[in-house]
JSON list of C-alpha atoms in Angstrom, two decimals:
[
{"chain": "A", "resi": 1, "resn": "UNK", "atom": "CA", "xyz": [5.71, 24.72, -18.14]},
{"chain": "A", "resi": 2, "resn": "UNK", "atom": "CA", "xyz": [3.34, 21.85, -20.42]},
{"chain": "A", "resi": 3, "resn": "UNK", "atom": "CA", "xyz": [1.65, 22.35, -23.47]},
{"chain": "A", "resi": 4, "resn": "UNK", "atom": "CA", "xyz": [1.47, 20.18, -26.39]},
{"chain": "A", "resi": 5, "resn": "UNK", "atom": "CA", "xyz": [5.15, 20.66, -27.12]},
{"chain": "A", "resi": 6, "resn": "UNK", "atom": "CA", "xyz": [6.52, 19.54, -23.80]},
{"chain": "A", "resi": 7, "resn": "UNK", "atom": "CA", "xyz": [4.37, 16.59, -23.35]},
{"chain": "A", "resi": 8, "resn": "UNK", "atom": "CA", "xyz": [5.82, 13.79, -24.20]},
{"chain": "A", "resi": 9, "resn": "UNK", "atom": "CA", "xyz": [8.10, 14.78, -22.47]},
{"chain": "A", "resi": 10, "resn": "UNK", "atom": "CA", "xyz": [6.84, 13.78, -18.81]},
{"chain": "A", "resi": 11, "resn": "UNK", "atom": "CA", "xyz": [5.27, 10.56, -19.64]},
{"chain": "A", "resi": 12, "resn": "UNK", "atom": "CA", "xyz": [7.64, 7.03, -18.48]},
{"chain": "A", "resi": 13, "resn": "UNK", "atom": "CA", "xyz": [7.55, 3.81, -19.70]},
{"chain": "A", "resi": 14, "resn": "UNK", "atom": "CA", "xyz": [5.45, 1.51, -17.45]},
{"chain": "A", "resi": 15, "resn": "UNK", "atom": "CA", "xyz": [4.51, -2.62, -16.78]},
{"chain": "A", "resi": 16, "resn": "UNK", "atom": "CA", "xyz": [6.05, -5.48, -20.07]},
{"chain": "A", "resi": 17, "resn": "UNK", "atom": "CA", "xyz": [4.45, -3.91, -22.99]},
{"chain": "A", "resi": 18, "resn": "UNK", "atom": "CA", "xyz": [6.11, -0.02, -21.71]},
{"chain": "A", "resi": 19, "resn": "UNK", "atom": "CA", "xyz": [2.97, 1.53, -22.29]},
{"chain": "A", "resi": 20, "resn": "UNK", "atom": "CA", "xyz": [3.05, 5.68, -22.13]},
{"chain": "A", "resi": 21, "resn": "UNK", "atom": "CA", "xyz": [2.00, 7.00, -18.26]},
{"chain": "A", "resi": 22, "resn": "UNK", "atom": "CA", "xyz": [3.04, 9.90, -17.17]},
{"chain": "A", "resi": 23, "resn": "UNK", "atom": "CA", "xyz": [5.35, 11.29, -14.27]},
{"chain": "A", "resi": 24, "resn": "UNK", "atom": "CA", "xyz": [5.76, 12.60, -10.55]},
{"chain": "A", "resi": 25, "resn": "UNK", "atom": "CA", "xyz": [6.90, 15.26, -12.81]},
{"chain": "A", "resi": 26, "resn": "UNK", "atom": "CA", "xyz": [3.63, 16.29, -13.86]},
{"chain": "A", "resi": 27, "resn": "UNK", "atom": "CA", "xyz": [1.62, 16.50, -11.42]},
{"chain": "A", "resi": 28, "resn": "UNK", "atom": "CA", "xyz": [5.03, 19.22, -10.05]},
{"chain": "A", "resi": 29, "resn": "UNK", "atom": "CA", "xyz": [5.11, 20.79, -12.53]},
{"chain": "A", "resi": 30, "resn": "UNK", "atom": "CA", "xyz": [1.23, 21.58, -12.85]},
{"chain": "A", "resi": 31, "resn": "UNK", "atom": "CA", "xyz": [-0.16, 24.78, -12.39]},
{"chain": "A", "resi": 32, "resn": "UNK", "atom": "CA", "xyz": [-2.01, 25.98, -9.41]},
{"chain": "A", "resi": 33, "resn": "UNK", "atom": "CA", "xyz": [-5.89, 26.07, -10.22]},
{"chain": "A", "resi": 34, "resn": "UNK", "atom": "CA", "xyz": [-8.10, 27.44, -7.92]},
{"chain": "A", "resi": 35, "resn": "UNK", "atom": "CA", "xyz": [-11.79, 25.33, -8.91]},
{"chain": "A", "resi": 36, "resn": "UNK", "atom": "CA", "xyz": [-12.14, 21.41, -9.69]},
{"chain": "A", "resi": 37, "resn": "UNK", "atom": "CA", "xyz": [-13.47, 23.25, -12.59]},
{"chain": "A", "resi": 38, "resn": "UNK", "atom": "CA", "xyz": [-10.92, 25.83, -14.08]},
{"chain": "A", "resi": 39, "resn": "UNK", "atom": "CA", "xyz": [-8.91, 22.47, -13.12]},
{"chain": "A", "resi": 40, "resn": "UNK", "atom": "CA", "xyz": [-11.28, 19.97, -15.02]},
{"chain": "A", "resi": 41, "resn": "UNK", "atom": "CA", "xyz": [-11.09, 22.69, -18.37]},
{"chain": "A", "resi": 42, "resn": "UNK", "atom": "CA", "xyz": [-7.31, 22.99, -18.37]},
{"chain": "A", "resi": 43, "resn": "UNK", "atom": "CA", "xyz": [-6.77, 19.49, -18.54]},
{"chain": "A", "resi": 44, "resn": "UNK", "atom": "CA", "xyz": [-9.69, 18.66, -21.26]},
{"chain": "A", "resi": 45, "resn": "UNK", "atom": "CA", "xyz": [-8.33, 21.29, -23.63]},
{"chain": "A", "resi": 46, "resn": "UNK", "atom": "CA", "xyz": [-4.39, 19.57, -23.20]},
{"chain": "A", "resi": 47, "resn": "UNK", "atom": "CA", "xyz": [-6.01, 16.20, -23.53]},
{"chain": "A", "resi": 48, "resn": "UNK", "atom": "CA", "xyz": [-9.49, 16.55, -25.72]},
{"chain": "A", "resi": 49, "resn": "UNK", "atom": "CA", "xyz": [-11.08, 13.80, -25.50]},
{"chain": "A", "resi": 50, "resn": "UNK", "atom": "CA", "xyz": [-8.75, 11.59, -23.99]},
{"chain": "A", "resi": 51, "resn": "UNK", "atom": "CA", "xyz": [-9.63, 13.10, -20.62]},
{"chain": "A", "resi": 52, "resn": "UNK", "atom": "CA", "xyz": [-12.91, 11.98, -20.34]},
{"chain": "A", "resi": 53, "resn": "UNK", "atom": "CA", "xyz": [-15.04, 12.47, -16.63]},
{"chain": "A", "resi": 54, "resn": "UNK", "atom": "CA", "xyz": [-16.11, 8.98, -14.31]},
{"chain": "A", "resi": 55, "resn": "UNK", "atom": "CA", "xyz": [-16.96, 10.29, -11.24]},
{"chain": "A", "resi": 56, "resn": "UNK", "atom": "CA", "xyz": [-18.19, 12.35, -8.60]},
{"chain": "A", "resi": 57, "resn": "UNK", "atom": "CA", "xyz": [-17.32, 11.56, -4.52]},
{"chain": "A", "resi": 58, "resn": "UNK", "atom": "CA", "xyz": [-17.47, 11.94, -0.94]},
{"chain": "A", "resi": 59, "resn": "UNK", "atom": "CA", "xyz": [-14.17, 13.55, 0.17]},
{"chain": "A", "resi": 60, "resn": "UNK", "atom": "CA", "xyz": [-12.50, 11.48, 3.51]},
{"chain": "A", "resi": 61, "resn": "UNK", "atom": "CA", "xyz": [-13.70, 14.57, 5.31]},
{"chain": "A", "resi": 62, "resn": "UNK", "atom": "CA", "xyz": [-17.17, 14.24, 4.70]},
{"chain": "A", "resi": 63, "resn": "UNK", "atom": "CA", "xyz": [-17.83, 17.50, 3.72]},
{"chain": "A", "resi": 64, "resn": "UNK", "atom": "CA", "xyz": [-16.59, 18.43, -0.01]},
{"chain": "A", "resi": 65, "resn": "UNK", "atom": "CA", "xyz": [-16.93, 16.44, -2.75]},
{"chain": "A", "resi": 66, "resn": "UNK", "atom": "CA", "xyz": [-13.98, 15.08, -5.32]},
{"chain": "A", "resi": 67, "resn": "UNK", "atom": "CA", "xyz": [-13.75, 13.83, -9.35]},
{"chain": "A", "resi": 68, "resn": "UNK", "atom": "CA", "xyz": [-12.33, 11.04, -10.82]},
{"chain": "A", "resi": 69, "resn": "UNK", "atom": "CA", "xyz": [-11.45, 11.52, -15.02]},
{"chain": "A", "resi": 70, "resn": "UNK", "atom": "CA", "xyz": [-8.65, 9.28, -16.02]},
{"chain": "A", "resi": 71, "resn": "UNK", "atom": "CA", "xyz": [-6.56, 10.34, -18.52]},
{"chain": "A", "resi": 72, "resn": "UNK", "atom": "CA", "xyz": [-6.05, 7.07, -21.84]},
{"chain": "A", "resi": 73, "resn": "UNK", "atom": "CA", "xyz": [-3.36, 6.58, -22.26]},
{"chain": "A", "resi": 74, "resn": "UNK", "atom": "CA", "xyz": [-4.42, 3.45, -25.40]},
{"chain": "A", "resi": 75, "resn": "UNK", "atom": "CA", "xyz": [-7.67, 4.37, -26.89]},
{"chain": "A", "resi": 76, "resn": "UNK", "atom": "CA", "xyz": [-7.57, 0.38, -27.93]},
{"chain": "A", "resi": 77, "resn": "UNK", "atom": "CA", "xyz": [-7.55, -1.09, -24.54]},
{"chain": "A", "resi": 78, "resn": "UNK", "atom": "CA", "xyz": [-9.12, 1.15, -22.39]},
{"chain": "A", "resi": 79, "resn": "UNK", "atom": "CA", "xyz": [-12.01, 0.79, -25.05]},
{"chain": "A", "resi": 80, "resn": "UNK", "atom": "CA", "xyz": [-12.16, -3.22, -24.87]},
{"chain": "A", "resi": 81, "resn": "UNK", "atom": "CA", "xyz": [-11.55, -2.90, -21.30]},
{"chain": "A", "resi": 82, "resn": "UNK", "atom": "CA", "xyz": [-14.88, -1.38, -21.23]},
{"chain": "A", "resi": 83, "resn": "UNK", "atom": "CA", "xyz": [-16.96, -3.36, -23.18]},
{"chain": "A", "resi": 84, "resn": "UNK", "atom": "CA", "xyz": [-15.42, -6.37, -20.98]},
{"chain": "A", "resi": 85, "resn": "UNK", "atom": "CA", "xyz": [-16.49, -4.27, -17.99]},
{"chain": "A", "resi": 86, "resn": "UNK", "atom": "CA", "xyz": [-19.84, -4.02, -19.39]},
{"chain": "A", "resi": 87, "resn": "UNK", "atom": "CA", "xyz": [-20.41, -7.59, -20.70]},
{"chain": "A", "resi": 88, "resn": "UNK", "atom": "CA", "xyz": [-18.58, -9.63, -18.67]},
{"chain": "A", "resi": 89, "resn": "UNK", "atom": "CA", "xyz": [-18.84, -6.95, -15.28]},
{"chain": "A", "resi": 90, "resn": "UNK", "atom": "CA", "xyz": [-14.75, -7.75, -14.96]},
{"chain": "A", "resi": 91, "resn": "UNK", "atom": "CA", "xyz": [-12.41, -7.47, -17.76]},
{"chain": "A", "resi": 92, "resn": "UNK", "atom": "CA", "xyz": [-8.37, -8.13, -17.51]},
{"chain": "A", "resi": 93, "resn": "UNK", "atom": "CA", "xyz": [-5.93, -8.82, -20.08]},
{"chain": "A", "resi": 94, "resn": "UNK", "atom": "CA", "xyz": [-2.30, -7.54, -20.64]},
{"chain": "A", "resi": 95, "resn": "UNK", "atom": "CA", "xyz": [-2.19, -3.68, -20.53]},
{"chain": "A", "resi": 96, "resn": "UNK", "atom": "CA", "xyz": [-5.54, -3.46, -19.13]},
{"chain": "A", "resi": 97, "resn": "UNK", "atom": "CA", "xyz": [-4.25, -1.46, -16.02]},
{"chain": "A", "resi": 98, "resn": "UNK", "atom": "CA", "xyz": [-2.10, 0.63, -17.86]},
{"chain": "A", "resi": 99, "resn": "UNK", "atom": "CA", "xyz": [-4.20, 2.22, -20.99]},
{"chain": "A", "resi": 100, "resn": "UNK", "atom": "CA", "xyz": [-5.64, 5.25, -18.62]},
{"chain": "A", "resi": 101, "resn": "UNK", "atom": "CA", "xyz": [-4.65, 7.61, -15.60]},
{"chain": "A", "resi": 102, "resn": "UNK", "atom": "CA", "xyz": [-6.96, 8.09, -12.55]},
{"chain": "A", "resi": 103, "resn": "UNK", "atom": "CA", "xyz": [-6.68, 12.07, -12.00]},
{"chain": "A", "resi": 104, "resn": "UNK", "atom": "CA", "xyz": [-8.97, 13.29, -9.03]},
{"chain": "A", "resi": 105, "resn": "UNK", "atom": "CA", "xyz": [-9.38, 16.44, -9.23]},
{"chain": "A", "resi": 106, "resn": "UNK", "atom": "CA", "xyz": [-10.52, 18.15, -5.99]},
{"chain": "A", "resi": 107, "resn": "UNK", "atom": "CA", "xyz": [-13.49, 21.37, -5.37]},
{"chain": "A", "resi": 108, "resn": "UNK", "atom": "CA", "xyz": [-10.32, 23.84, -4.01]},
{"chain": "A", "resi": 109, "resn": "UNK", "atom": "CA", "xyz": [-8.88, 22.64, -8.50]},
{"chain": "A", "resi": 110, "resn": "UNK", "atom": "CA", "xyz": [-6.41, 20.47, -6.03]},
{"chain": "A", "resi": 111, "resn": "UNK", "atom": "CA", "xyz": [-5.23, 17.32, -8.24]},
{"chain": "A", "resi": 112, "resn": "UNK", "atom": "CA", "xyz": [-3.71, 14.00, -7.26]},
{"chain": "A", "resi": 113, "resn": "UNK", "atom": "CA", "xyz": [-2.47, 11.03, -10.11]},
{"chain": "A", "resi": 114, "resn": "UNK", "atom": "CA", "xyz": [-2.37, 8.03, -9.38]},
{"chain": "A", "resi": 115, "resn": "UNK", "atom": "CA", "xyz": [0.62, 6.50, -10.05]}
]
């Protein structure tokens, strides 16, 4: 069961900086959600301010929507990346790609994480 006490066991180290990134086992062990709001609330409770809404977009079938979120794993690099994107239109630098992990939540509550 995923909770604050077990969360650390779901991370693996990735990249040259050996940054924390959630594993496929985390996705496999997620509770079954019945709606987008239920899933988003669960993630928000687990990750707090490090779980942020990015945008709502149409699914491939063009009839449903899904919601993009990020789980911030390295707040300092994430803030620098966001600032660079706003100021320069792009961001590059060591660790920028793995400072956050994308989470897609569909209207039916299904969840897909980027690995």
